[in-house]
Amino acid sequence: MSLSPLIDEPPILKNSDSIDSRIDPWLARLLYPLGSYFVLPNYFDRLTVTGRENIPLNGPVIVAPTHRSRWDALILPFSIGRLISGRDLRFMVSANEMKGLQGWFIRRLGGFPVNTDRPGIGSVLHSVELLLEGEMVAIFPEGGIFRDNEVHRLKPGVARIALEVEEAKPRSGIKILPVSIRYSQPYPRWKSHVTVNIGEAIEVADYHQGSIKRATIRLTEEISARLKALHESL
C-alpha cells in the first residue's frame, strides 16, 4: 500500500507516529443515549435531520460533514450513529481537542488525533486501516470550524484516503457520505436550532480512474458540489 499520494510531503513514519483508537463499549452505551435523549433535546429547541435513508448500513464509509461548531461531534452520532444505523462513528479530531478530560472521552469514543496544519502519516494510515476493516470514519473536509453559512474550499485528504482504500482493496464498496450541518446562530446557544441534511453516498469506485492526482481533484470537486447543494437546500 503506497501512502505517498495522500499528503504533500509525508514525514518518515516513526514509532511515535503510530496511532490507535478504540470504542469503550460501556462508555458508548452510557453516553450515546444520554446525548441523544437528554443533552441535545434539552439544549436545542429543534434538531431536524433529513436524509437518514441515505446512510450506508455496512461497508467502509467516510462521513464528510461541514464543520460549524464543536457541537458537531455530538450532532453527528445523534444523526447517523449507533442508535440510527447500528454503527459506531470513528472520528479524525484536531490534536488541539484531544487534551484533558475532553480528550479522555474522545479517545474512548473512537476519536484519534490529527495535526490539521500538517497531517501526519500516522493519522492517514489509521484512517485507511479502519476503512479497510469496514468502519465508518468521520473526517471534516473543510479542515476547521467555519461560523458562516458557506461551504469552504475542501482539503484533498478525504478524497485521497478514499481512493487509497479503493486502490488497496478493489471493489471494497467504499463510499463518501456528504452531510451538511447548519445552526440558527454562528455560536449555538441554548434553544437554538440545528438542521442536518444527509446526502446520497458517493461511490468512490466511479472516480478511481487515471492518475490518483486527477482522480483526487475530480472526487474533491464532487464532494464540494454535493455539500453545496445540501447546504443550499436547508
C-alpha atoms as an extended CHARMM CRD file, in Angstrom:
* protein
*
       234  EXT
         1         1  MET       CA              0.0000000000        0.0000000000        0.0000000000  PROA      1               0.0000000000
         2         2  SER       CA              1.5300000000        3.3210000000       -1.0720000000  PROA      2               0.0000000000
         3         3  LEU       CA              0.6030000000        6.2940000000        1.0670000000  PROA      3               0.0000000000
         4         4  SER       CA              2.7850000000        8.8270000000       -0.7270000000  PROA      4               0.0000000000
         5         5  PRO       CA             -0.0850000000       10.4360000000       -2.6800000000  PROA      5               0.0000000000
         6         6  LEU       CA             -2.1060000000       11.0790000000        0.4640000000  PROA      6               0.0000000000
         7         7  ILE       CA             -0.2520000000       14.1010000000        1.8070000000  PROA      7               0.0000000000
         8         8  ASP       CA              2.0280000000       16.5830000000        0.0750000000  PROA      8               0.0000000000
         9         9  GLU       CA              5.3000000000       15.9250000000        1.9050000000  PROA      9               0.0000000000
        10        10  PRO       CA              4.8690000000       12.8070000000        4.0410000000  PROA      10              0.0000000000
        11        11  PRO       CA              7.1920000000       12.6510000000        7.0370000000  PROA      11              0.0000000000
        12        12  ILE       CA              9.0960000000        9.4950000000        7.8750000000  PROA      12              0.0000000000
        13        13  LEU       CA              6.8710000000        7.1610000000        9.8710000000  PROA      13              0.0000000000
        14        14  LYS       CA              8.3120000000        6.6930000000       13.3420000000  PROA      14              0.0000000000
        15        15  ASN       CA              7.0110000000        4.6830000000       16.2580000000  PROA      15              0.0000000000
        16        16  SER       CA              5.7400000000        7.9210000000       17.7910000000  PROA      16              0.0000000000
        17        17  ASP       CA              3.6150000000        8.4720000000       14.6750000000  PROA      17              0.0000000000
        18        18  SER       CA              1.6830000000        5.2520000000       15.2340000000  PROA      18              0.0000000000
        19        19  ILE       CA             -1.9340000000        5.9690000000       16.1330000000  PROA      19              0.0000000000
        20        20  ASP       CA             -4.5770000000        3.7470000000       17.6160000000  PROA      20              0.0000000000
        21        21  SER       CA             -8.2000000000        4.2850000000       18.6260000000  PROA      21              0.0000000000
        22        22  ARG       CA            -10.9490000000        2.3040000000       20.2470000000  PROA      22              0.0000000000
        23        23  ILE       CA            -14.5330000000        2.4890000000       21.4020000000  PROA      23              0.0000000000
        24        24  ASP       CA            -15.1980000000        1.6650000000       25.0260000000  PROA      24              0.0000000000
        25        25  PRO       CA            -18.4500000000       -0.3550000000       24.8040000000  PROA      25              0.0000000000
        26        26  TRP       CA            -19.6430000000        0.5620000000       28.3070000000  PROA      26              0.0000000000
        27        27  LEU       CA            -18.9550000000        4.2550000000       27.8590000000  PROA      27              0.0000000000
        28        28  ALA       CA            -20.6410000000        4.2610000000       24.4410000000  PROA      28              0.0000000000
        29        29  ARG       CA            -23.7510000000        2.5180000000       25.8230000000  PROA      29              0.0000000000
        30        30  LEU       CA            -23.9980000000        5.1910000000       28.5030000000  PROA      30              0.0000000000
        31        31  LEU       CA            -23.1520000000        8.3650000000       26.5790000000  PROA      31              0.0000000000
        32        32  TYR       CA            -24.9160000000        7.7690000000       23.2620000000  PROA      32              0.0000000000
        33        33  PRO       CA            -28.4090000000        7.5540000000       24.8090000000  PROA      33              0.0000000000
        34        34  LEU       CA            -27.5520000000       10.3210000000       27.2820000000  PROA      34              0.0000000000
        35        35  GLY       CA            -26.5700000000       12.6700000000       24.4750000000  PROA      35              0.0000000000
        36        36  SER       CA            -29.3720000000       11.6720000000       22.1120000000  PROA      36              0.0000000000
        37        37  TYR       CA            -32.2800000000       11.6330000000       24.5610000000  PROA      37              0.0000000000
        38        38  PHE       CA            -31.2590000000       14.1830000000       27.1710000000  PROA      38              0.0000000000
        39        39  VAL       CA            -28.4060000000       16.5880000000       26.3270000000  PROA      39              0.0000000000
        40        40  LEU       CA            -29.2720000000       17.5230000000       22.7320000000  PROA      40              0.0000000000
        41        41  PRO       CA            -33.0950000000       17.6570000000       23.0450000000  PROA      41              0.0000000000
        42        42  ASN       CA            -32.8030000000       19.8350000000       26.1540000000  PROA      42              0.0000000000
        43        43  TYR       CA            -30.1230000000       22.1690000000       24.8400000000  PROA      43              0.0000000000
        44        44  PHE       CA            -31.5140000000       22.7570000000       21.3520000000  PROA      44              0.0000000000
        45        45  ASP       CA            -35.0660000000       23.9260000000       20.7030000000  PROA      45              0.0000000000
        46        46  ARG       CA            -35.2750000000       21.9860000000       17.4410000000  PROA      46              0.0000000000
        47        47  LEU       CA            -32.9530000000       19.4200000000       15.8440000000  PROA      47              0.0000000000
        48        48  THR       CA            -34.0870000000       18.3390000000       12.3760000000  PROA      48              0.0000000000
        49        49  VAL       CA            -32.4070000000       15.5230000000       10.4440000000  PROA      49              0.0000000000
        50        50  THR       CA            -33.2750000000       14.6560000000        6.8420000000  PROA      50              0.0000000000
        51        51  GLY       CA            -31.8490000000       12.0030000000        4.5190000000  PROA      51              0.0000000000
        52        52  ARG       CA            -31.2520000000        9.2210000000        7.0210000000  PROA      52              0.0000000000
        53        53  GLU       CA            -32.3200000000        6.7540000000        4.3390000000  PROA      53              0.0000000000
        54        54  ASN       CA            -29.0240000000        7.5590000000        2.5880000000  PROA      54              0.0000000000
        55        55  ILE       CA            -26.8380000000        6.1740000000        5.3950000000  PROA      55              0.0000000000
        56        56  PRO       CA            -24.9640000000        3.0210000000        4.2650000000  PROA      56              0.0000000000
        57        57  LEU       CA            -25.6380000000        0.2870000000        6.8140000000  PROA      57              0.0000000000
        58        58  ASN       CA            -22.4980000000       -1.6820000000        6.0260000000  PROA      58              0.0000000000
        59        59  GLY       CA            -19.1270000000       -1.4020000000        4.3250000000  PROA      59              0.0000000000
        60        60  PRO       CA            -16.4690000000        1.3110000000        4.5720000000  PROA      60              0.0000000000
        61        61  VAL       CA            -17.8130000000        4.8610000000        4.6980000000  PROA      61              0.0000000000
        62        62  ILE       CA            -16.1750000000        8.2540000000        5.0710000000  PROA      62              0.0000000000
        63        63  VAL       CA            -18.6390000000       10.7200000000        6.5700000000  PROA      63              0.0000000000
        64        64  ALA       CA            -17.7490000000       14.1460000000        5.1400000000  PROA      64              0.0000000000
        65        65  PRO       CA            -19.6360000000       16.8510000000        7.0630000000  PROA      65              0.0000000000
        66        66  THR       CA            -19.4150000000       20.6120000000        7.0790000000  PROA      66              0.0000000000
        67        67  HSD       CA            -17.9120000000       21.8730000000       10.3360000000  PROA      67              0.0000000000
        68        68  ARG       CA            -19.6690000000       24.7300000000       12.1230000000  PROA      68              0.0000000000
        69        69  SER       CA            -19.2970000000       24.0740000000       15.8490000000  PROA      69              0.0000000000
        70        70  ARG       CA            -17.7750000000       21.7540000000       18.4230000000  PROA      70              0.0000000000
        71        71  TRP       CA            -21.3390000000       20.5270000000       18.8710000000  PROA      71              0.0000000000
        72        72  ASP       CA            -20.8590000000       18.6980000000       15.5480000000  PROA      72              0.0000000000
        73        73  ALA       CA            -19.0980000000       15.8650000000       17.4080000000  PROA      73              0.0000000000
        74        74  LEU       CA            -22.3890000000       15.1670000000       19.2500000000  PROA      74              0.0000000000
        75        75  ILE       CA            -24.7400000000       16.0530000000       16.3990000000  PROA      75              0.0000000000
        76        76  LEU       CA            -23.1850000000       13.5190000000       14.0010000000  PROA      76              0.0000000000
        77        77  PRO       CA            -23.5730000000       10.4370000000       16.2420000000  PROA      77              0.0000000000
        78        78  PHE       CA            -27.1460000000       11.5520000000       17.0160000000  PROA      78              0.0000000000
        79        79  SER       CA            -27.8620000000       11.8740000000       13.2900000000  PROA      79              0.0000000000
        80        80  ILE       CA            -26.1900000000        8.7450000000       11.9040000000  PROA      80              0.0000000000
        81        81  GLY       CA            -24.6170000000        6.7850000000       14.7670000000  PROA      81              0.0000000000
        82        82  ARG       CA            -25.3920000000        3.5250000000       16.5590000000  PROA      82              0.0000000000
        83        83  LEU       CA            -28.9230000000        4.4180000000       17.6350000000  PROA      83              0.0000000000
        84        84  ILE       CA            -29.8470000000        5.1510000000       13.9950000000  PROA      84              0.0000000000
        85        85  SER       CA            -27.6900000000        2.8920000000       11.8190000000  PROA      85              0.0000000000
        86        86  GLY       CA            -26.3140000000        0.4100000000       14.3430000000  PROA      86              0.0000000000
        87        87  ARG       CA            -22.8340000000        1.6810000000       13.5160000000  PROA      87              0.0000000000
        88        88  ASP       CA            -20.2460000000        3.4890000000       15.6280000000  PROA      88              0.0000000000
        89        89  LEU       CA            -18.5020000000        6.5320000000       14.2380000000  PROA      89              0.0000000000
        90        90  ARG       CA            -14.7270000000        6.8590000000       14.3110000000  PROA      90              0.0000000000
        91        91  PHE       CA            -13.5060000000       10.4740000000       14.2520000000  PROA      91              0.0000000000
        92        92  MET       CA            -10.4100000000       12.1980000000       12.9420000000  PROA      92              0.0000000000
        93        93  VAL       CA            -10.1370000000       15.0110000000       15.5090000000  PROA      93              0.0000000000
        94        94  SER       CA             -7.8650000000       18.0480000000       15.7340000000  PROA      94              0.0000000000
        95        95  ALA       CA             -4.9900000000       17.2740000000       18.1070000000  PROA      95              0.0000000000
        96        96  ASN       CA             -5.8110000000       20.5020000000       19.9800000000  PROA      96              0.0000000000
        97        97  GLU       CA             -9.1180000000       18.9660000000       21.0920000000  PROA      97              0.0000000000
        98        98  MET       CA             -7.5520000000       15.7400000000       22.3780000000  PROA      98              0.0000000000
        99        99  LYS       CA             -6.3400000000       17.2030000000       25.6650000000  PROA      99              0.0000000000
       100       100  GLY       CA             -7.5470000000       16.8960000000       29.2460000000  PROA      100             0.0000000000
       101       101  LEU       CA            -10.8920000000       15.3670000000       30.2020000000  PROA      101             0.0000000000
       102       102  GLN       CA            -12.3810000000       16.0610000000       26.7630000000  PROA      102             0.0000000000
       103       103  GLY       CA             -9.5170000000       14.1620000000       25.1430000000  PROA      103             0.0000000000
       104       104  TRP       CA            -10.0210000000       11.2470000000       27.5290000000  PROA      104             0.0000000000
       105       105  PHE       CA            -13.6310000000       10.8570000000       26.3900000000  PROA      105             0.0000000000
       106       106  ILE       CA            -12.8280000000       11.3900000000       22.6990000000  PROA      106             0.0000000000
       107       107  ARG       CA            -10.1650000000        8.6750000000       22.6990000000  PROA      107             0.0000000000
       108       108  ARG       CA            -12.5780000000        6.1830000000       24.2420000000  PROA      108             0.0000000000
       109       109  LEU       CA            -15.3710000000        7.0080000000       21.8190000000  PROA      109             0.0000000000
       110       110  GLY       CA            -13.4390000000        6.3160000000       18.6250000000  PROA      110             0.0000000000
       111       111  GLY       CA            -11.5910000000        9.6070000000       18.1440000000  PROA      111             0.0000000000
       112       112  PHE       CA             -7.9690000000        9.8420000000       17.0360000000  PROA      112             0.0000000000
       113       113  PRO       CA             -5.7950000000       12.9590000000       16.6200000000  PROA      113             0.0000000000
       114       114  VAL       CA             -4.6040000000       14.7670000000       13.5220000000  PROA      114             0.0000000000
       115       115  ASN       CA             -2.4340000000       17.8360000000       13.1590000000  PROA      115             0.0000000000
       116       116  THR       CA             -4.6960000000       19.9930000000       10.9900000000  PROA      116             0.0000000000
       117       117  ASP       CA             -1.7980000000       22.2460000000        9.9240000000  PROA      117             0.0000000000
       118       118  ARG       CA              0.3460000000       19.3520000000        8.7520000000  PROA      118             0.0000000000
       119       119  PRO       CA             -1.4150000000       15.9570000000        8.7940000000  PROA      119             0.0000000000
       120       120  GLY       CA              0.9830000000       13.2030000000        9.7670000000  PROA      120             0.0000000000
       121       121  ILE       CA              1.1920000000        9.8630000000        8.0530000000  PROA      121             0.0000000000
       122       122  GLY       CA              0.0330000000        8.1150000000       11.2400000000  PROA      122             0.0000000000
       123       123  SER       CA             -3.4360000000        9.7200000000       11.1730000000  PROA      123             0.0000000000
       124       124  VAL       CA             -3.8260000000        8.9810000000        7.4800000000  PROA      124             0.0000000000
       125       125  LEU       CA             -2.6770000000        5.3900000000        7.8390000000  PROA      125             0.0000000000
       126       126  HSD       CA             -5.0290000000        4.7590000000       10.7610000000  PROA      126             0.0000000000
       127       127  SER       CA             -7.9640000000        6.1190000000        8.7440000000  PROA      127             0.0000000000
       128       128  VAL       CA             -7.1310000000        3.7710000000        5.8750000000  PROA      128             0.0000000000
       129       129  GLU       CA             -6.8080000000        0.8030000000        8.2310000000  PROA      129             0.0000000000
       130       130  LEU       CA            -10.1950000000        1.4940000000        9.8220000000  PROA      130             0.0000000000
       131       131  LEU       CA            -11.8700000000        1.8070000000        6.4380000000  PROA      131             0.0000000000
       132       132  LEU       CA            -10.2790000000       -1.4040000000        5.1750000000  PROA      132             0.0000000000
       133       133  GLU       CA            -11.9190000000       -3.0620000000        8.1820000000  PROA      133             0.0000000000
       134       134  GLY       CA            -15.2950000000       -1.7370000000        7.0260000000  PROA      134             0.0000000000
       135       135  GLU       CA            -15.6510000000        1.0360000000        9.6010000000  PROA      135             0.0000000000
       136       136  MET       CA            -17.4160000000        4.4000000000        9.3210000000  PROA      136             0.0000000000
       137       137  VAL       CA            -14.9480000000        7.2810000000        9.7300000000  PROA      137             0.0000000000
       138       138  ALA       CA            -15.8940000000       10.9580000000       10.0640000000  PROA      138             0.0000000000
       139       139  ILE       CA            -13.4430000000       13.4620000000        8.5540000000  PROA      139             0.0000000000
       140       140  PHE       CA            -14.2470000000       17.1660000000        8.2530000000  PROA      140             0.0000000000
       141       141  PRO       CA            -13.1320000000       18.0280000000        4.6990000000  PROA      141             0.0000000000
       142       142  GLU       CA            -13.0220000000       21.8080000000        5.2630000000  PROA      142             0.0000000000
       143       143  GLY       CA            -10.2460000000       21.2650000000        7.7850000000  PROA      143             0.0000000000
       144       144  GLY       CA            -11.6200000000       23.5510000000       10.5050000000  PROA      144             0.0000000000
       145       145  ILE       CA            -14.6470000000       25.2510000000       12.0200000000  PROA      145             0.0000000000
       146       146  PHE       CA            -16.3050000000       27.9980000000        9.9540000000  PROA      146             0.0000000000
       147       147  ARG       CA            -19.0600000000       30.0920000000       11.5240000000  PROA      147             0.0000000000
       148       148  ASP       CA            -20.7020000000       31.3090000000        8.3300000000  PROA      148             0.0000000000
       149       149  ASN       CA            -23.1650000000       29.5150000000        6.0600000000  PROA      149             0.0000000000
       150       150  GLU       CA            -20.7890000000       28.9440000000        3.1630000000  PROA      150             0.0000000000
       151       151  VAL       CA            -19.1220000000       25.6980000000        2.1320000000  PROA      151             0.0000000000
       152       152  HSD       CA            -15.4190000000       26.4810000000        2.1190000000  PROA      152             0.0000000000
       153       153  ARG       CA            -12.7130000000       25.0700000000       -0.1010000000  PROA      153             0.0000000000
       154       154  LEU       CA            -12.1790000000       21.4180000000        0.7390000000  PROA      154             0.0000000000
       155       155  LYS       CA             -8.8400000000       19.8670000000        1.5440000000  PROA      155             0.0000000000
       156       156  PRO       CA             -7.9730000000       16.8330000000       -0.6170000000  PROA      156             0.0000000000
       157       157  GLY       CA             -7.4620000000       14.4170000000        2.2840000000  PROA      157             0.0000000000
       158       158  VAL       CA            -10.9190000000       12.8270000000        2.2400000000  PROA      158             0.0000000000
       159       159  ALA       CA            -10.7460000000       12.0160000000       -1.4730000000  PROA      159             0.0000000000
       160       160  ARG       CA             -7.1520000000       10.7740000000       -1.2360000000  PROA      160             0.0000000000
       161       161  ILE       CA             -7.8650000000        8.4680000000        1.6790000000  PROA      161             0.0000000000
       162       162  ALA       CA            -10.9650000000        7.0810000000       -0.0640000000  PROA      162             0.0000000000
       163       163  LEU       CA             -9.0380000000        6.4210000000       -3.2710000000  PROA      163             0.0000000000
       164       164  GLU       CA             -6.2190000000        4.7800000000       -1.3280000000  PROA      164             0.0000000000
       165       165  VAL       CA             -8.7080000000        2.3500000000        0.2060000000  PROA      165             0.0000000000
       166       166  GLU       CA            -10.1450000000        1.5640000000       -3.2320000000  PROA      166             0.0000000000
       167       167  GLU       CA             -6.6060000000        1.0760000000       -4.5630000000  PROA      167             0.0000000000
       168       168  ALA       CA             -5.6540000000       -1.2540000000       -1.7170000000  PROA      168             0.0000000000
       169       169  LYS       CA             -8.9050000000       -3.2210000000       -1.8610000000  PROA      169             0.0000000000
       170       170  PRO       CA            -10.6660000000       -3.0050000000       -5.2350000000  PROA      170             0.0000000000
       171       171  ARG       CA            -14.4270000000       -3.3570000000       -5.1100000000  PROA      171             0.0000000000
       172       172  SER       CA            -14.3220000000       -2.5720000000       -1.4000000000  PROA      172             0.0000000000
       173       173  GLY       CA            -17.5460000000       -0.6270000000       -1.8790000000  PROA      173             0.0000000000
       174       174  ILE       CA            -16.1590000000        2.4150000000       -0.0820000000  PROA      174             0.0000000000
       175       175  LYS       CA            -18.4920000000        5.3960000000       -0.1110000000  PROA      175             0.0000000000
       176       176  ILE       CA            -18.3360000000        9.0390000000        0.9320000000  PROA      176             0.0000000000
       177       177  LEU       CA            -21.4000000000       10.3690000000        2.7350000000  PROA      177             0.0000000000
       178       178  PRO       CA            -21.7970000000       14.1770000000        2.4430000000  PROA      178             0.0000000000
       179       179  VAL       CA            -23.5150000000       15.8090000000        5.4260000000  PROA      179             0.0000000000
       180       180  SER       CA            -24.4830000000       19.4540000000        5.8080000000  PROA      180             0.0000000000
       181       181  ILE       CA            -24.8940000000       20.8730000000        9.3240000000  PROA      181             0.0000000000
       182       182  ARG       CA            -26.3900000000       24.3050000000        9.9070000000  PROA      182             0.0000000000
       183       183  TYR       CA            -27.1240000000       26.1620000000       13.1510000000  PROA      183             0.0000000000
       184       184  SER       CA            -29.5170000000       29.0760000000       13.5580000000  PROA      184             0.0000000000
       185       185  GLN       CA            -26.7050000000       31.0350000000       15.2620000000  PROA      185             0.0000000000
       186       186  PRO       CA            -22.9760000000       31.2170000000       14.4510000000  PROA      186             0.0000000000
       187       187  TYR       CA            -22.1880000000       30.2610000000       18.0660000000  PROA      187             0.0000000000
       188       188  PRO       CA            -25.0030000000       27.8430000000       19.0250000000  PROA      188             0.0000000000
       189       189  ARG       CA            -26.6800000000       28.8320000000       22.2620000000  PROA      189             0.0000000000
       190       190  TRP       CA            -29.3950000000       27.3040000000       24.3860000000  PROA      190             0.0000000000
       191       191  LYS       CA            -32.6450000000       26.8380000000       22.4640000000  PROA      191             0.0000000000
       192       192  SER       CA            -31.0850000000       27.4900000000       19.0600000000  PROA      192             0.0000000000
       193       193  HSD       CA            -31.9920000000       25.3300000000       16.0420000000  PROA      193             0.0000000000
       194       194  VAL       CA            -29.9380000000       22.7330000000       14.1860000000  PROA      194             0.0000000000
       195       195  THR       CA            -30.6120000000       21.2660000000       10.7550000000  PROA      195             0.0000000000
       196       196  VAL       CA            -28.7370000000       18.2560000000        9.3970000000  PROA      196             0.0000000000
       197       197  ASN       CA            -29.1070000000       17.2130000000        5.7660000000  PROA      197             0.0000000000
       198       198  ILE       CA            -27.6190000000       13.8490000000        4.7300000000  PROA      198             0.0000000000
       199       199  GLY       CA            -26.9740000000       13.4200000000        1.0170000000  PROA      199             0.0000000000
       200       200  GLU       CA            -26.7000000000       10.4020000000       -1.2260000000  PROA      200             0.0000000000
       201       201  ALA       CA            -23.4780000000        8.4600000000       -0.7710000000  PROA      201             0.0000000000
       202       202  ILE       CA            -20.7770000000        8.8720000000       -3.4220000000  PROA      202             0.0000000000
       203       203  GLU       CA            -19.3990000000        5.6570000000       -4.9240000000  PROA      203             0.0000000000
       204       204  VAL       CA            -15.6200000000        6.0980000000       -4.8120000000  PROA      204             0.0000000000
       205       205  ALA       CA            -15.0200000000        3.3810000000       -7.4310000000  PROA      205             0.0000000000
       206       206  ASP       CA            -16.6570000000        5.6520000000      -10.0350000000  PROA      206             0.0000000000
       207       207  TYR       CA            -13.7570000000        8.1000000000       -9.6270000000  PROA      207             0.0000000000
       208       208  HSD       CA            -10.9030000000        5.5950000000       -9.4090000000  PROA      208             0.0000000000
       209       209  GLN       CA             -9.6660000000        6.2300000000      -12.9320000000  PROA      209             0.0000000000
       210       210  GLY       CA             -6.4980000000        7.7230000000      -14.3720000000  PROA      210             0.0000000000
       211       211  SER       CA             -3.8120000000        9.2370000000      -12.1570000000  PROA      211             0.0000000000
       212       212  ILE       CA             -4.5320000000        9.4930000000       -8.4540000000  PROA      212             0.0000000000
       213       213  LYS       CA             -3.8820000000       13.2430000000       -8.6350000000  PROA      213             0.0000000000
       214       214  ARG       CA             -6.6100000000       13.8000000000      -11.2330000000  PROA      214             0.0000000000
       215       215  ALA       CA             -8.9550000000       11.3530000000       -9.5110000000  PROA      215             0.0000000000
       216       216  THR       CA             -8.4610000000       13.2430000000       -6.2350000000  PROA      216             0.0000000000
       217       217  ILE       CA             -9.3370000000       16.5390000000       -7.9010000000  PROA      217             0.0000000000
       218       218  ARG       CA            -12.4680000000       15.1080000000       -9.5220000000  PROA      218             0.0000000000
       219       219  LEU       CA            -13.6500000000       13.4420000000       -6.3320000000  PROA      219             0.0000000000
       220       220  THR       CA            -12.9570000000       16.5150000000       -4.1920000000  PROA      220             0.0000000000
       221       221  GLU       CA            -14.9460000000       18.6550000000       -6.6360000000  PROA      221             0.0000000000
       222       222  GLU       CA            -17.8440000000       16.2020000000       -6.4330000000  PROA      222             0.0000000000
       223       223  ILE       CA            -17.8420000000       16.2160000000       -2.6200000000  PROA      223             0.0000000000
       224       224  SER       CA            -17.8100000000       20.0280000000       -2.6680000000  PROA      224             0.0000000000
       225       225  ALA       CA            -20.6810000000       20.1920000000       -5.1570000000  PROA      225             0.0000000000
       226       226  ARG       CA            -22.7680000000       17.7440000000       -3.0950000000  PROA      226             0.0000000000
       227       227  LEU       CA            -22.1460000000       19.6870000000        0.1360000000  PROA      227             0.0000000000
       228       228  LYS       CA            -23.0660000000       22.9990000000       -1.5160000000  PROA      228             0.0000000000
       229       229  ALA       CA            -26.2910000000       21.5340000000       -2.8850000000  PROA      229             0.0000000000
       230       230  LEU       CA            -27.1890000000       20.1220000000        0.5270000000  PROA      230             0.0000000000
       231       231  HSD       CA            -26.3510000000       23.4010000000        2.2590000000  PROA      231             0.0000000000
       232       232  GLU       CA            -28.3860000000       25.4770000000       -0.1770000000  PROA      232             0.0000000000
       233       233  SER       CA            -31.4120000000       23.2240000000        0.2690000000  PROA      233             0.0000000000
       234       234  LEU       CA            -31.5710000000       23.8350000000        4.0180000000  PROA      234             0.0000000000
